[in-house]
Amino acid sequence: MTKLATILIVEDDERIRNYIKTVLTSCGYSVLETGNAKTALSMTASHSPDLMLLDLGLPDRDGQEILKELRQWTKMPVIVISARGLERDKVLALDNGADDYITKPFGTEELLARIRAALRHGKLRQGGEKTVYSGNGLCVDTERRLVTVDGQNVHLTQIEYKIVTLLCQNAGKVLTHDFMIREVWGPFSNCDTQLLRVNMANIRRKIEKDPTMPEYILTEIGVGYRMIEMD
Ligand code: CA
């Protein structure tokens, strides 16, 4: 078996930590674990894990602070573990540099998919950008500026195209409304989430088979949008 990534689990709830550990170990990942922020930071420095799973509610320090501190010196992918319904926490965590979040209680498959996507992004960050993204019939070729669904050309406006490529470059990962607006319209625009929503509706009409049941671009309610995982 080839050696898979090393994952650091930072979670003070022992039951959840053990559950994650069992899942990851049985998949072949190497696992490091701790229940507090202090050890999390020192383990990151000493063991250079490939990814961190970070619970936001820790006994000694707030997870958001840890994120900010980590981002001053490492690009290691971080997936935040958050409680259900705390959308503001998720948005803040993403803005503080988290790569993704997963909401408790979560299933094994969801956890593993999130980890695979985050590890892939970590590698991409080191190895440069791809130009062709495809998945489930949707194909986006940024070199030829071509978008097709099941082989059929799709005509997107300049803004729609920017939104789609931004999502493709971050496929599998949730992007916040603010982040998308900043990336697409620029940091000084006064575009609001309403304009983003209008554009998203137009994109979905063009690429989704049923725009009310999107298969490609998923809505993360109160947070942002996520493109499905792509090859
Ligand atoms: Ca906790």
PDB file of N, CA and C in Angstrom, residues 136-214:
ATOM      1  N   ASN A 136     -18.869  14.733 -14.814  1.00  0.00           N
ATOM      2  CA  ASN A 136     -20.301  14.515 -14.968  1.00  0.00           C
ATOM      3  C   ASN A 136     -20.901  15.181 -16.212  1.00  0.00           C
ATOM      4  N   GLY A 137     -20.120  15.246 -17.309  1.00  0.00           N
ATOM      5  CA  GLY A 137     -20.650  15.812 -18.562  1.00  0.00           C
ATOM      6  C   GLY A 137     -20.294  17.269 -18.789  1.00  0.00           C
ATOM      7  N   LEU A 138     -19.909  17.963 -17.737  1.00  0.00           N
ATOM      8  CA  LEU A 138     -19.507  19.368 -17.871  1.00  0.00           C
ATOM      9  C   LEU A 138     -18.003  19.435 -18.132  1.00  0.00           C
ATOM     10  N   CYS A 139     -17.611  20.235 -19.142  1.00  0.00           N
ATOM     11  CA  CYS A 139     -16.188  20.385 -19.430  1.00  0.00           C
ATOM     12  C   CYS A 139     -15.860  21.868 -19.604  1.00  0.00           C
ATOM     13  N   VAL A 140     -14.845  22.330 -18.886  1.00  0.00           N
ATOM     14  CA  VAL A 140     -14.417  23.722 -18.973  1.00  0.00           C
ATOM     15  C   VAL A 140     -12.941  23.735 -19.350  1.00  0.00           C
ATOM     16  N   ASP A 141     -12.663  24.298 -20.524  1.00  0.00           N
ATOM     17  CA  ASP A 141     -11.300  24.363 -21.034  1.00  0.00           C
ATOM     18  C   ASP A 141     -10.875  25.827 -21.008  1.00  0.00           C
ATOM     19  N   THR A 142     -10.027  26.190 -20.047  1.00  0.00           N
ATOM     20  CA  THR A 142      -9.696  27.613 -19.880  1.00  0.00           C
ATOM     21  C   THR A 142      -8.668  28.086 -20.901  1.00  0.00           C
ATOM     22  N   GLU A 143      -7.975  27.151 -21.548  1.00  0.00           N
ATOM     23  CA  GLU A 143      -7.017  27.568 -22.559  1.00  0.00           C
ATOM     24  C   GLU A 143      -7.760  27.979 -23.834  1.00  0.00           C
ATOM     25  N   ARG A 144      -8.767  27.186 -24.196  1.00  0.00           N
ATOM     26  CA  ARG A 144      -9.550  27.492 -25.399  1.00  0.00           C
ATOM     27  C   ARG A 144     -10.795  28.324 -25.089  1.00  0.00           C
ATOM     28  N   ARG A 145     -11.006  28.641 -23.806  1.00  0.00           N
ATOM     29  CA  ARG A 145     -12.166  29.382 -23.318  1.00  0.00           C
ATOM     30  C   ARG A 145     -13.461  28.743 -23.829  1.00  0.00           C
ATOM     31  N   LEU A 146     -13.561  27.450 -23.564  1.00  0.00           N
ATOM     32  CA  LEU A 146     -14.664  26.655 -24.079  1.00  0.00           C
ATOM     33  C   LEU A 146     -15.384  25.954 -22.930  1.00  0.00           C
ATOM     34  N   VAL A 147     -16.722  26.100 -22.916  1.00  0.00           N
ATOM     35  CA  VAL A 147     -17.518  25.397 -21.914  1.00  0.00           C
ATOM     36  C   VAL A 147     -18.519  24.520 -22.652  1.00  0.00           C
ATOM     37  N   THR A 148     -18.534  23.227 -22.342  1.00  0.00           N
ATOM     38  CA  THR A 148     -19.486  22.321 -22.983  1.00  0.00           C
ATOM     39  C   THR A 148     -20.206  21.481 -21.938  1.00  0.00           C
ATOM     40  N   VAL A 149     -21.454  21.130 -22.259  1.00  0.00           N
ATOM     41  CA  VAL A 149     -22.201  20.185 -21.435  1.00  0.00           C
ATOM     42  C   VAL A 149     -22.621  19.039 -22.352  1.00  0.00           C
ATOM     43  N   ASP A 150     -22.208  17.843 -22.021  1.00  0.00           N
ATOM     44  CA  ASP A 150     -22.441  16.665 -22.876  1.00  0.00           C
ATOM     45  C   ASP A 150     -22.035  16.948 -24.318  1.00  0.00           C
ATOM     46  N   GLY A 151     -20.920  17.630 -24.503  1.00  0.00           N
ATOM     47  CA  GLY A 151     -20.401  17.894 -25.845  1.00  0.00           C
ATOM     48  C   GLY A 151     -20.996  19.112 -26.534  1.00  0.00           C
ATOM     49  N   GLN A 152     -22.046  19.704 -25.954  1.00  0.00           N
ATOM     50  CA  GLN A 152     -22.699  20.872 -26.571  1.00  0.00           C
ATOM     51  C   GLN A 152     -22.089  22.168 -26.032  1.00  0.00           C
ATOM     52  N   ASN A 153     -21.758  23.067 -26.957  1.00  0.00           N
ATOM     53  CA  ASN A 153     -21.214  24.365 -26.544  1.00  0.00           C
ATOM     54  C   ASN A 153     -22.198  25.147 -25.693  1.00  0.00           C
ATOM     55  N   VAL A 154     -21.680  25.801 -24.667  1.00  0.00           N
ATOM     56  CA  VAL A 154     -22.512  26.677 -23.847  1.00  0.00           C
ATOM     57  C   VAL A 154     -21.953  28.087 -23.973  1.00  0.00           C
ATOM     58  N   HIS A 155     -22.819  29.060 -24.269  1.00  0.00           N
ATOM     59  CA  HIS A 155     -22.330  30.432 -24.400  1.00  0.00           C
ATOM     60  C   HIS A 155     -22.560  31.189 -23.115  1.00  0.00           C
ATOM     61  N   LEU A 156     -21.466  31.588 -22.499  1.00  0.00           N
ATOM     62  CA  LEU A 156     -21.545  32.319 -21.233  1.00  0.00           C
ATOM     63  C   LEU A 156     -21.073  33.753 -21.451  1.00  0.00           C
ATOM     64  N   THR A 157     -21.636  34.684 -20.696  1.00  0.00           N
ATOM     65  CA  THR A 157     -21.125  36.057 -20.715  1.00  0.00           C
ATOM     66  C   THR A 157     -19.760  36.051 -20.021  1.00  0.00           C
ATOM     67  N   GLN A 158     -19.036  37.163 -20.158  1.00  0.00           N
ATOM     68  CA  GLN A 158     -17.714  37.289 -19.554  1.00  0.00           C
ATOM     69  C   GLN A 158     -17.779  37.014 -18.033  1.00  0.00           C
ATOM     70  N   ILE A 159     -18.746  37.617 -17.373  1.00  0.00           N
ATOM     71  CA  ILE A 159     -18.877  37.461 -15.917  1.00  0.00           C
ATOM     72  C   ILE A 159     -19.262  36.016 -15.565  1.00  0.00           C
ATOM     73  N   GLU A 160     -20.204  35.458 -16.308  1.00  0.00           N
ATOM     74  CA  GLU A 160     -20.610  34.069 -16.035  1.00  0.00           C
ATOM     75  C   GLU A 160     -19.418  33.119 -16.189  1.00  0.00           C
ATOM     76  N   TYR A 161     -18.620  33.380 -17.225  1.00  0.00           N
ATOM     77  CA  TYR A 161     -17.453  32.544 -17.475  1.00  0.00           C
ATOM     78  C   TYR A 161     -16.441  32.663 -16.323  1.00  0.00           C
ATOM     79  N   LYS A 162     -16.245  33.879 -15.835  1.00  0.00           N
ATOM     80  CA  LYS A 162     -15.318  34.075 -14.717  1.00  0.00           C
ATOM     81  C   LYS A 162     -15.795  33.316 -13.473  1.00  0.00           C
ATOM     82  N   ILE A 163     -17.106  33.340 -13.253  1.00  0.00           N
ATOM     83  CA  ILE A 163     -17.659  32.639 -12.090  1.00  0.00           C
ATOM     84  C   ILE A 163     -17.438  31.130 -12.222  1.00  0.00           C
ATOM     85  N   VAL A 164     -17.733  30.608 -13.427  1.00  0.00           N
ATOM     86  CA  VAL A 164     -17.597  29.162 -13.647  1.00  0.00           C
ATOM     87  C   VAL A 164     -16.136  28.720 -13.510  1.00  0.00           C
ATOM     88  N   THR A 165     -15.200  29.478 -14.089  1.00  0.00           N
ATOM     89  CA  THR A 165     -13.793  29.059 -13.993  1.00  0.00           C
ATOM     90  C   THR A 165     -13.296  29.168 -12.555  1.00  0.00           C
ATOM     91  N   LEU A 166     -13.744  30.197 -11.848  1.00  0.00           N
ATOM     92  CA  LEU A 166     -13.347  30.325 -10.434  1.00  0.00           C
ATOM     93  C   LEU A 166     -13.807  29.101  -9.638  1.00  0.00           C
ATOM     94  N   LEU A 167     -15.045  28.672  -9.887  1.00  0.00           N
ATOM     95  CA  LEU A 167     -15.576  27.496  -9.193  1.00  0.00           C
ATOM     96  C   LEU A 167     -14.818  26.233  -9.602  1.00  0.00           C
ATOM     97  N   CYS A 168     -14.478  26.120 -10.897  1.00  0.00           N
ATOM     98  CA  CYS A 168     -13.736  24.944 -11.373  1.00  0.00           C
ATOM     99  C   CYS A 168     -12.351  24.868 -10.730  1.00  0.00           C
ATOM    100  N   GLN A 169     -11.694  26.016 -10.654  1.00  0.00           N
ATOM    101  CA  GLN A 169     -10.342  26.030 -10.069  1.00  0.00           C
ATOM    102  C   GLN A 169     -10.390  25.629  -8.600  1.00  0.00           C
ATOM    103  N   ASN A 170     -11.566  25.726  -7.998  1.00  0.00           N
ATOM    104  CA  ASN A 170     -11.731  25.351  -6.589  1.00  0.00           C
ATOM    105  C   ASN A 170     -12.751  24.233  -6.428  1.00  0.00           C
ATOM    106  N   ALA A 171     -12.851  23.389  -7.460  1.00  0.00           N
ATOM    107  CA  ALA A 171     -13.882  22.343  -7.460  1.00  0.00           C
ATOM    108  C   ALA A 171     -13.837  21.498  -6.185  1.00  0.00           C
ATOM    109  N   GLY A 172     -15.004  21.216  -5.657  1.00  0.00           N
ATOM    110  CA  GLY A 172     -15.087  20.406  -4.448  1.00  0.00           C
ATOM    111  C   GLY A 172     -15.038  21.239  -3.181  1.00  0.00           C
ATOM    112  N   LYS A 173     -14.735  22.514  -3.355  1.00  0.00           N
ATOM    113  CA  LYS A 173     -14.535  23.388  -2.185  1.00  0.00           C
ATOM    114  C   LYS A 173     -15.598  24.475  -2.184  1.00  0.00           C
ATOM    115  N   VAL A 174     -16.083  24.856  -1.006  1.00  0.00           N
ATOM    116  CA  VAL A 174     -17.091  25.900  -0.961  1.00  0.00           C
ATOM    117  C   VAL A 174     -16.429  27.273  -1.019  1.00  0.00           C
ATOM    118  N   LEU A 175     -16.982  28.158  -1.849  1.00  0.00           N
ATOM    119  CA  LEU A 175     -16.478  29.529  -1.948  1.00  0.00           C
ATOM    120  C   LEU A 175     -17.525  30.472  -1.367  1.00  0.00           C
ATOM    121  N   THR A 176     -17.101  31.396  -0.522  1.00  0.00           N
ATOM    122  CA  THR A 176     -18.070  32.307   0.095  1.00  0.00           C
ATOM    123  C   THR A 176     -18.519  33.355  -0.919  1.00  0.00           C
ATOM    124  N   HIS A 177     -19.697  33.933  -0.669  1.00  0.00           N
ATOM    125  CA  HIS A 177     -20.213  34.996  -1.541  1.00  0.00           C
ATOM    126  C   HIS A 177     -19.186  36.120  -1.653  1.00  0.00           C
ATOM    127  N   ASP A 178     -18.664  36.579  -0.509  1.00  0.00           N
ATOM    128  CA  ASP A 178     -17.725  37.703  -0.526  1.00  0.00           C
ATOM    129  C   ASP A 178     -16.478  37.385  -1.334  1.00  0.00           C
ATOM    130  N   PHE A 179     -15.971  36.167  -1.139  1.00  0.00           N
ATOM    131  CA  PHE A 179     -14.763  35.776  -1.873  1.00  0.00           C
ATOM    132  C   PHE A 179     -15.027  35.812  -3.378  1.00  0.00           C
ATOM    133  N   MET A 180     -16.161  35.252  -3.795  1.00  0.00           N
ATOM    134  CA  MET A 180     -16.474  35.192  -5.228  1.00  0.00           C
ATOM    135  C   MET A 180     -16.642  36.592  -5.805  1.00  0.00           C
ATOM    136  N   ILE A 181     -17.322  37.453  -5.060  1.00  0.00           N
ATOM    137  CA  ILE A 181     -17.545  38.815  -5.543  1.00  0.00           C
ATOM    138  C   ILE A 181     -16.203  39.528  -5.717  1.00  0.00           C
ATOM    139  N   ARG A 182     -15.331  39.346  -4.729  1.00  0.00           N
ATOM    140  CA  ARG A 182     -14.004  39.978  -4.788  1.00  0.00           C
ATOM    141  C   ARG A 182     -13.223  39.485  -5.998  1.00  0.00           C
ATOM    142  N   GLU A 183     -13.275  38.148  -6.233  1.00  0.00           N
ATOM    143  CA  GLU A 183     -12.490  37.565  -7.318  1.00  0.00           C
ATOM    144  C   GLU A 183     -13.052  37.908  -8.695  1.00  0.00           C
ATOM    145  N   VAL A 184     -14.363  37.986  -8.793  1.00  0.00           N
ATOM    146  CA  VAL A 184     -14.984  38.178 -10.108  1.00  0.00           C
ATOM    147  C   VAL A 184     -15.096  39.668 -10.469  1.00  0.00           C
ATOM    148  N   TRP A 185     -15.559  40.480  -9.531  1.00  0.00           N
ATOM    149  CA  TRP A 185     -15.798  41.896  -9.837  1.00  0.00           C
ATOM    150  C   TRP A 185     -14.675  42.805  -9.341  1.00  0.00           C
ATOM    151  N   GLY A 186     -13.743  42.233  -8.566  1.00  0.00           N
ATOM    152  CA  GLY A 186     -12.640  43.041  -8.050  1.00  0.00           C
ATOM    153  C   GLY A 186     -12.943  43.580  -6.661  1.00  0.00           C
ATOM    154  N   PRO A 187     -11.857  43.938  -5.922  1.00  0.00           N
ATOM    155  CA  PRO A 187     -12.015  44.311  -4.510  1.00  0.00           C
ATOM    156  C   PRO A 187     -12.761  45.631  -4.292  1.00  0.00           C
ATOM    157  N   PHE A 188     -12.834  46.480  -5.328  1.00  0.00           N
ATOM    158  CA  PHE A 188     -13.430  47.788  -5.104  1.00  0.00           C
ATOM    159  C   PHE A 188     -14.820  47.944  -5.710  1.00  0.00           C
ATOM    160  N   SER A 189     -15.357  46.833  -6.207  1.00  0.00           N
ATOM    161  CA  SER A 189     -16.687  46.918  -6.798  1.00  0.00           C
ATOM    162  C   SER A 189     -17.727  47.032  -5.691  1.00  0.00           C
ATOM    163  N   ASN A 190     -18.901  47.567  -6.031  1.00  0.00           N
ATOM    164  CA  ASN A 190     -19.949  47.574  -5.009  1.00  0.00           C
ATOM    165  C   ASN A 190     -21.029  46.544  -5.343  1.00  0.00           C
ATOM    166  N   CYS A 191     -20.570  45.462  -5.993  1.00  0.00           N
ATOM    167  CA  CYS A 191     -21.476  44.363  -6.318  1.00  0.00           C
ATOM    168  C   CYS A 191     -21.946  43.689  -5.027  1.00  0.00           C
ATOM    169  N   ASP A 192     -23.186  43.276  -5.010  1.00  0.00           N
ATOM    170  CA  ASP A 192     -23.697  42.586  -3.825  1.00  0.00           C
ATOM    171  C   ASP A 192     -24.068  41.142  -4.163  1.00  0.00           C
ATOM    172  N   THR A 193     -24.472  40.397  -3.141  1.00  0.00           N
ATOM    173  CA  THR A 193     -24.763  38.979  -3.360  1.00  0.00           C
ATOM    174  C   THR A 193     -25.959  38.800  -4.299  1.00  0.00           C
ATOM    175  N   GLN A 194     -26.820  39.814  -4.381  1.00  0.00           N
ATOM    176  CA  GLN A 194     -27.979  39.702  -5.266  1.00  0.00           C
ATOM    177  C   GLN A 194     -27.529  39.555  -6.725  1.00  0.00           C
ATOM    178  N   LEU A 195     -26.538  40.344  -7.122  1.00  0.00           N
ATOM    179  CA  LEU A 195     -26.033  40.273  -8.493  1.00  0.00           C
ATOM    180  C   LEU A 195     -25.363  38.919  -8.744  1.00  0.00           C
ATOM    181  N   LEU A 196     -24.677  38.424  -7.721  1.00  0.00           N
ATOM    182  CA  LEU A 196     -24.066  37.101  -7.835  1.00  0.00           C
ATOM    183  C   LEU A 196     -25.154  36.047  -8.045  1.00  0.00           C
ATOM    184  N   ARG A 197     -26.243  36.171  -7.279  1.00  0.00           N
ATOM    185  CA  ARG A 197     -27.356  35.221  -7.393  1.00  0.00           C
ATOM    186  C   ARG A 197     -27.981  35.248  -8.780  1.00  0.00           C
ATOM    187  N   VAL A 198     -28.152  36.451  -9.326  1.00  0.00           N
ATOM    188  CA  VAL A 198     -28.738  36.590 -10.657  1.00  0.00           C
ATOM    189  C   VAL A 198     -27.854  35.888 -11.683  1.00  0.00           C
ATOM    190  N   ASN A 199     -26.539  36.132 -11.587  1.00  0.00           N
ATOM    191  CA  ASN A 199     -25.618  35.485 -12.519  1.00  0.00           C
ATOM    192  C   ASN A 199     -25.635  33.976 -12.352  1.00  0.00           C
ATOM    193  N   MET A 200     -25.718  33.531 -11.111  1.00  0.00           N
ATOM    194  CA  MET A 200     -25.730  32.089 -10.854  1.00  0.00           C
ATOM    195  C   MET A 200     -26.980  31.446 -11.457  1.00  0.00           C
ATOM    196  N   ALA A 201     -28.101  32.140 -11.339  1.00  0.00           N
ATOM    197  CA  ALA A 201     -29.344  31.618 -11.916  1.00  0.00           C
ATOM    198  C   ALA A 201     -29.192  31.481 -13.433  1.00  0.00           C
ATOM    199  N   ASN A 202     -28.562  32.484 -14.066  1.00  0.00           N
ATOM    200  CA  ASN A 202     -28.358  32.428 -15.518  1.00  0.00           C
ATOM    201  C   ASN A 202     -27.421  31.286 -15.907  1.00  0.00           C
ATOM    202  N   ILE A 203     -26.354  31.120 -15.125  1.00  0.00           N
ATOM    203  CA  ILE A 203     -25.408  30.029 -15.404  1.00  0.00           C
ATOM    204  C   ILE A 203     -26.126  28.691 -15.297  1.00  0.00           C
ATOM    205  N   ARG A 204     -26.911  28.548 -14.242  1.00  0.00           N
ATOM    206  CA  ARG A 204     -27.607  27.275 -14.042  1.00  0.00           C
ATOM    207  C   ARG A 204     -28.582  26.997 -15.171  1.00  0.00           C
ATOM    208  N   ARG A 205     -29.255  28.028 -15.657  1.00  0.00           N
ATOM    209  CA  ARG A 205     -30.175  27.833 -16.785  1.00  0.00           C
ATOM    210  C   ARG A 205     -29.420  27.307 -17.997  1.00  0.00           C
ATOM    211  N   LYS A 206     -28.156  27.715 -18.124  1.00  0.00           N
ATOM    212  CA  LYS A 206     -27.385  27.313 -19.299  1.00  0.00           C
ATOM    213  C   LYS A 206     -26.709  25.955 -19.150  1.00  0.00           C
ATOM    214  N   ILE A 207     -26.283  25.596 -17.939  1.00  0.00           N
ATOM    215  CA  ILE A 207     -25.512  24.348 -17.825  1.00  0.00           C
ATOM    216  C   ILE A 207     -26.240  23.209 -17.114  1.00  0.00           C
ATOM    217  N   GLU A 208     -27.216  23.529 -16.281  1.00  0.00           N
ATOM    218  CA  GLU A 208     -27.858  22.454 -15.524  1.00  0.00           C
ATOM    219  C   GLU A 208     -29.026  21.860 -16.314  1.00  0.00           C
ATOM    220  N   LYS A 209     -29.216  20.560 -16.179  1.00  0.00           N
ATOM    221  CA  LYS A 209     -30.357  19.931 -16.844  1.00  0.00           C
ATOM    222  C   LYS A 209     -31.645  20.448 -16.215  1.00  0.00           C
ATOM    223  N   ASP A 210     -31.667  20.503 -14.883  1.00  0.00           N
ATOM    224  CA  ASP A 210     -32.797  21.081 -14.164  1.00  0.00           C
ATOM    225  C   ASP A 210     -32.245  22.125 -13.198  1.00  0.00           C
ATOM    226  N   PRO A 211     -32.379  23.425 -13.553  1.00  0.00           N
ATOM    227  CA  PRO A 211     -31.775  24.485 -12.734  1.00  0.00           C
ATOM    228  C   PRO A 211     -32.272  24.498 -11.286  1.00  0.00           C
ATOM    229  N   THR A 212     -33.442  23.891 -11.034  1.00  0.00           N
ATOM    230  CA  THR A 212     -33.934  23.882  -9.653  1.00  0.00           C
ATOM    231  C   THR A 212     -33.307  22.734  -8.841  1.00  0.00           C
ATOM    232  N   MET A 213     -32.693  21.785  -9.562  1.00  0.00           N
ATOM    233  CA  MET A 213     -32.009  20.675  -8.881  1.00  0.00           C
ATOM    234  C   MET A 213     -30.578  20.603  -9.415  1.00  0.00           C
ATOM    235  N   PRO A 214     -29.749  21.577  -9.081  1.00  0.00           N
ATOM    236  CA  PRO A 214     -28.428  21.647  -9.706  1.00  0.00           C
ATOM    237  C   PRO A 214     -27.550  20.428  -9.420  1.00  0.00           C
TER     238      PRO A 214
END
